[in-house]
Amino acid sequence: MVDSSHTGGRRVLGSRFVRGSLWACLFSLTIFLGISGGANAQTAPVPSAADAATPPDKVRQMMQLMQAPEVQTWMASQMKMAPAAAADDGGQMSVLSDLLAHARHHVEMVSDAAMDLPEEVEAADGIVDREIEPTGPGWIAVQGLTLLLIGTLAELLFRAATPRPRIRRTDVEEPAALHHAGANLFYRVIPAIVFAMATIVPLVAFSWPPISQAIAIAVAIALIATRFTISIGRMLVVLVTLPRADGERDISRAKALYWFRRSAVFAIYFAFGWVVIQIMEPLGFSVGSRLFVAYILGIGLFLIAVEAVWSRPTDGARHSTATAWFLTIYFLALWLLWVTGFMLLLWLGIYALLLPKVLRVATMAVRSLHQAEAGFLANRRMATVLLDRGVRAIIIAAAAVWMGRIMGFAADRMAAGDTMVDRITRGAIGGIVILLAADLLWHIVKAYINGKLIDSPLDASASDEEKAKRARLQTLLPIFRNIFAVVIAVIAILMVLSGLGIEIGPLIAGAGVVGVAVGFGAQTIVKDVISGMFYLWDDAFRVGEYIESGSHKGVVEAFSLRSVKLRHHRGPLTTVPFGELGAVKNLNRDWTIDKISLNVTYDTDLVKAKKVVKQIGQQLLDNPDFGPHIIETLKMKGVEQFGEFAIEIRLSMMTKPGEQFVIRRNALAMIRNAFKENGIEFAVPTVQVSGDGRDHEAMAAAARYAAQARAGGEPAA
């Protein structure tokens, strides 16, 4: 209904513009001829009386044409609209006056058409009589009933032949309903497709008279649109009322059903109101009459919307009267904008009200499908992103294109127009499409990278090669994600500016100059970024590895473009710029060798000690907790040196990085017990004091010193 009124209004405005232009040209030509005649009167020879009495042939033809009754009638009708065109030509009317004049003429046109409506009804009745006279009203009625009922009958037969999915009503209130998303989609949409196909059959099978065929096509479109609206609405009610992962719902089922029923009533009323307007055109009704009927039917839309606002459910909360009054006034303002012909403002108001709600419902529906464990979007991140952002992109792009049509820009004009308004409109709509495409591309890239990060956790159950691969992914993918975000944003902005007619060459050159200046002014930051790129290129460290660099050491937790975060083993988190790292010691690559030094007495049997150490190494290999992490087990390398009071022997083992500390502690405990069982003693420093037996105090101090040394404590002074 809105579409018809908009089209009619645009045709009226277009015809007014053409007629106004013709009058302006004629007026300018008359003035030009008058001025030319006045200017040439001083120099041109005075015509004779015979010449003045005999006008040229073309002038006589024009005078005869101006005396024709139809031409005089047309000129009289145009004189009513002449003041607006004259005001435009004079340039004395402000923008507000133009708007008021536009509204006044639009209302006058509709009101004048309302006065002529009874005569047009009588004329339409005659057209209908002539239309049905050859075949008779009975056959036309049969065709109409077939068109109205065949879709419903076909859908009932399809439902009877197809088993209904077993979805209990209570399942909707439980998380188990998530498993029936695909079945619910099939049960809701496929019957609507059957209905649409069956409704089209009478249009093709019957031989319709010309006017009846136009009416039948409009009715079929309304029936199909209404049926799909109801099917999709029911499916959305199921989806938006499903519980989230935390068990909560975005909207209750009672509230969703309320808005579904009101929206269905609104859509059905709108569809068949549109049919009425479409029927009036082939029956000979004028544009003004069709607009008048559309505005009267629009009162019904206004009442439906107001009733929905005032009786809406609140889910236990207090009903907001202020909100209801605001929306009522808002709906009334939209209806007045429609009646006065301000279609651009009307659609801006409709978009501001409905577009956020439509996007929110679409997002909730896609999220519910994604959460379904048995649904077709389960565990398919890319499909979810494509559906979610794709639906949003389609909705916003369609709204932008429709807004362009409302502004009077057809596709061919927007593609080939050379005026500033054409270029701006083309650039604005193209910019919206570019931004939507960039948003879709960014979310696809982000979903892919995030999916890789989730699927590659740093756990201990993976093999060494798999751990290294996952650590590298955890390190590089976040960096690539940030880089992709910047690249996509910059390219999208440049494309939008180019589409708006802005030369981006100077911008790129200026950005290069600014970049050089910023580079000189921020050398430290540039140094950090470039150093980080080379660290990553050399694979110097990864997330989860323990590194040391100067006074900084810790486990690598995260990266940015210019710094790395190190978690010390005692807890503090240090952010170190790449430029300050310098040489990096990585303690988690490939393998590590741990060496142990032991002091034994000079009377120790070294061969026996070597066998004992070998046995301990074998026990470590056989231990299921230590064995998988040992590359070369504990072994005795030999005598390192002879000390003042002991023989120093060296032991070593090769383990996986980070595992040497636990294995070392257990190995030392096993060595102590094994040496004690085999009579191998650890050497400790002793002090021998000689005397005549009278210095008992010195001897006691020496005994205490030796006892503390054997116990491993610090000798007392």
Short mmCIF file of C-alpha atoms in Angstrom, two decimals, residues 300-502:
data_model
loop_
_atom_site.label_atom_id
_atom_site.label_comp_id
_atom_site.label_asym_id
_atom_site.label_seq_id
_atom_site.Cartn_x
_atom_site.Cartn_y
_atom_site.Cartn_z
CA GLY A 300 -6.48 0.80 10.13
CA LEU A 301 -2.73 0.20 10.22
CA PHE A 302 -2.41 3.04 12.72
CA LEU A 303 -5.10 1.55 14.97
CA ILE A 304 -3.54 -1.93 14.85
CA ALA A 305 -0.15 -0.52 15.85
CA VAL A 306 -1.62 1.61 18.65
CA GLU A 307 -3.61 -1.32 20.06
CA ALA A 308 -0.48 -3.49 20.04
CA VAL A 309 1.49 -0.86 21.94
CA TRP A 310 -1.13 -0.21 24.62
CA SER A 311 -1.93 -3.88 25.30
CA ARG A 312 1.58 -5.27 25.00
CA PRO A 313 2.75 -7.77 27.67
CA THR A 314 5.36 -6.57 30.13
CA ASP A 315 6.62 -9.91 31.63
CA GLY A 316 5.64 -8.84 35.14
CA ALA A 317 7.17 -5.36 34.89
CA ARG A 318 5.21 -2.15 35.22
CA HIS A 319 3.48 -0.97 32.07
CA SER A 320 5.10 2.24 30.80
CA THR A 321 2.36 4.72 29.88
CA ALA A 322 4.91 7.28 28.70
CA THR A 323 6.34 4.82 26.19
CA ALA A 324 2.86 3.97 24.91
CA TRP A 325 1.99 7.64 24.43
CA PHE A 326 5.31 8.32 22.73
CA LEU A 327 4.79 5.46 20.26
CA THR A 328 1.21 6.53 19.61
CA ILE A 329 2.35 10.05 18.74
CA TYR A 330 5.17 8.56 16.68
CA PHE A 331 2.73 6.41 14.65
CA LEU A 332 0.45 9.39 14.14
CA ALA A 333 3.40 11.44 12.89
CA LEU A 334 4.26 8.68 10.41
CA TRP A 335 0.69 8.62 9.10
CA LEU A 336 0.69 12.42 8.71
CA LEU A 337 4.01 12.29 6.85
CA TRP A 338 2.46 9.72 4.53
CA VAL A 339 -0.68 11.81 3.95
CA THR A 340 1.30 14.98 3.25
CA GLY A 341 3.59 13.17 0.80
CA PHE A 342 6.91 13.33 2.65
CA MET A 343 7.92 9.80 1.73
CA LEU A 344 11.60 10.20 2.56
CA LEU A 345 10.88 11.27 6.13
CA LEU A 346 8.26 8.54 6.40
CA TRP A 347 10.70 5.77 5.52
CA LEU A 348 13.41 7.22 7.71
CA GLY A 349 10.97 7.04 10.61
CA ILE A 350 9.99 3.46 9.71
CA TYR A 351 13.63 2.42 9.49
CA ALA A 352 14.49 4.02 12.82
CA LEU A 353 11.68 2.08 14.48
CA LEU A 354 11.83 -1.33 12.78
CA LEU A 355 15.37 -1.89 11.51
CA PRO A 356 17.02 -2.40 14.96
CA LYS A 357 14.22 -4.79 15.98
CA VAL A 358 14.49 -6.81 12.78
CA LEU A 359 18.27 -7.12 13.16
CA ARG A 360 17.92 -8.16 16.81
CA VAL A 361 15.37 -10.88 15.98
CA ALA A 362 17.55 -12.17 13.14
CA THR A 363 20.58 -12.34 15.45
CA MET A 364 18.64 -14.24 18.13
CA ALA A 365 17.31 -16.72 15.56
CA VAL A 366 20.75 -17.44 14.12
CA ARG A 367 22.24 -17.81 17.59
CA SER A 368 19.53 -20.31 18.52
CA LEU A 369 20.25 -22.32 15.41
CA HIS A 370 23.95 -22.28 16.22
CA GLN A 371 23.37 -23.49 19.77
CA ALA A 372 21.35 -26.46 18.56
CA GLU A 373 23.51 -29.53 19.12
CA ALA A 374 21.70 -31.46 16.42
CA GLY A 375 20.90 -28.49 14.22
CA PHE A 376 22.40 -27.87 10.82
CA LEU A 377 24.53 -25.01 12.21
CA ALA A 378 25.95 -26.99 15.13
CA ASN A 379 29.75 -26.70 15.32
CA ARG A 380 29.83 -24.83 12.02
CA ARG A 381 31.28 -21.45 12.88
CA MET A 382 31.73 -20.27 9.31
CA ALA A 383 28.14 -21.16 8.37
CA THR A 384 26.89 -19.33 11.45
CA VAL A 385 28.86 -16.20 10.58
CA LEU A 386 27.76 -16.30 6.96
CA LEU A 387 24.12 -16.68 7.97
CA ASP A 388 24.19 -14.10 10.77
CA ARG A 389 26.18 -11.36 9.07
CA GLY A 390 24.76 -12.28 5.66
CA VAL A 391 21.19 -11.81 6.86
CA ARG A 392 22.14 -8.51 8.47
CA ALA A 393 23.88 -7.40 5.27
CA ILE A 394 20.89 -8.34 3.11
CA ILE A 395 18.46 -6.50 5.41
CA ILE A 396 20.53 -3.31 5.56
CA ALA A 397 21.41 -3.37 1.84
CA ALA A 398 17.77 -3.87 0.87
CA ALA A 399 16.79 -0.97 3.13
CA ALA A 400 19.45 1.25 1.54
CA VAL A 401 18.40 0.38 -2.02
CA TRP A 402 14.75 0.91 -1.17
CA MET A 403 15.61 4.28 0.35
CA GLY A 404 17.33 5.17 -2.91
CA ARG A 405 14.16 4.32 -4.82
CA ILE A 406 12.09 6.36 -2.39
CA MET A 407 14.36 9.32 -3.11
CA GLY A 408 13.54 8.85 -6.79
CA PHE A 409 16.76 7.21 -7.96
CA ALA A 410 16.23 4.21 -10.15
CA ALA A 411 19.03 1.73 -10.65
CA ASP A 412 19.87 2.92 -14.15
CA ARG A 413 19.97 6.55 -13.07
CA MET A 414 22.16 5.81 -10.05
CA ALA A 415 24.53 3.86 -12.30
CA ALA A 416 24.80 6.45 -15.08
CA GLY A 417 23.81 9.77 -13.49
CA ASP A 418 26.33 12.59 -13.62
CA THR A 419 24.74 15.15 -11.31
CA MET A 420 26.09 15.71 -7.83
CA VAL A 421 22.97 14.23 -6.23
CA ASP A 422 23.30 11.12 -8.41
CA ARG A 423 26.97 10.70 -7.48
CA ILE A 424 26.33 11.22 -3.78
CA THR A 425 23.41 8.79 -3.78
CA ARG A 426 25.35 6.22 -5.77
CA GLY A 427 28.36 6.65 -3.50
CA ALA A 428 26.28 6.43 -0.31
CA ILE A 429 24.50 3.23 -1.33
CA GLY A 430 27.73 1.77 -2.67
CA GLY A 431 29.48 2.75 0.57
CA ILE A 432 26.85 0.92 2.61
CA VAL A 433 27.32 -2.19 0.49
CA ILE A 434 31.12 -1.94 0.80
CA LEU A 435 30.96 -1.56 4.57
CA LEU A 436 28.60 -4.52 4.83
CA ALA A 437 30.92 -6.63 2.67
CA ALA A 438 33.91 -5.56 4.78
CA ASP A 439 32.01 -6.41 7.97
CA LEU A 440 31.12 -9.84 6.58
CA LEU A 441 34.70 -10.49 5.47
CA TRP A 442 36.11 -9.41 8.84
CA HIS A 443 33.75 -11.64 10.80
CA ILE A 444 34.55 -14.59 8.54
CA VAL A 445 38.29 -14.09 9.07
CA LYS A 446 37.82 -13.59 12.81
CA ALA A 447 35.61 -16.68 13.12
CA TYR A 448 38.17 -18.77 11.21
CA ILE A 449 41.08 -17.57 13.35
CA ASN A 450 39.17 -17.92 16.61
CA GLY A 451 38.12 -21.40 15.58
CA LYS A 452 41.73 -22.35 14.95
CA LEU A 453 42.73 -20.97 18.34
CA ILE A 454 39.96 -22.90 20.09
CA ASP A 455 40.78 -26.10 18.24
CA SER A 456 44.49 -25.86 19.08
CA PRO A 457 44.71 -25.68 22.89
CA LEU A 458 48.06 -26.00 24.65
CA ASP A 459 47.45 -29.24 26.56
CA ALA A 460 49.85 -31.86 27.81
CA SER A 461 48.19 -34.78 26.02
CA ALA A 462 49.48 -33.80 22.56
CA SER A 463 52.74 -34.96 21.06
CA ASP A 464 55.82 -32.75 20.99
CA GLU A 465 55.39 -31.91 17.32
CA GLU A 466 51.72 -31.11 17.85
CA LYS A 467 52.56 -28.94 20.86
CA ALA A 468 55.06 -26.96 18.83
CA LYS A 469 52.54 -26.48 16.03
CA ARG A 470 49.81 -25.37 18.41
CA ALA A 471 52.13 -23.00 20.24
CA ARG A 472 53.10 -21.36 16.95
CA LEU A 473 49.43 -21.00 16.00
CA GLN A 474 48.61 -19.47 19.38
CA THR A 475 51.44 -17.01 18.82
CA LEU A 476 50.92 -15.92 15.22
CA LEU A 477 47.15 -16.07 14.67
CA PRO A 478 46.25 -13.22 17.07
CA ILE A 479 48.83 -11.03 15.30
CA PHE A 480 47.38 -11.90 11.89
CA ARG A 481 43.88 -11.20 13.19
CA ASN A 482 44.81 -7.66 14.21
CA ILE A 483 46.61 -7.06 10.92
CA PHE A 484 43.59 -8.25 8.92
CA ALA A 485 41.32 -5.94 10.91
CA VAL A 486 43.46 -2.91 10.09
CA VAL A 487 43.86 -3.84 6.41
CA ILE A 488 40.14 -4.49 5.87
CA ALA A 489 39.17 -1.25 7.63
CA VAL A 490 41.62 0.89 5.64
CA ILE A 491 40.66 -0.63 2.28
CA ALA A 492 36.93 -0.29 3.02
CA ILE A 493 37.27 3.36 4.03
CA LEU A 494 39.29 4.19 0.92
CA MET A 495 36.74 2.45 -1.32
CA VAL A 496 33.86 4.33 0.31
CA LEU A 497 35.64 7.66 -0.15
CA SER A 498 36.39 6.80 -3.76
CA GLY A 499 32.75 5.91 -4.35
CA LEU A 500 31.69 9.28 -2.96
CA GLY A 501 33.86 10.99 -5.59
CA ILE A 502 36.74 11.92 -3.30
#
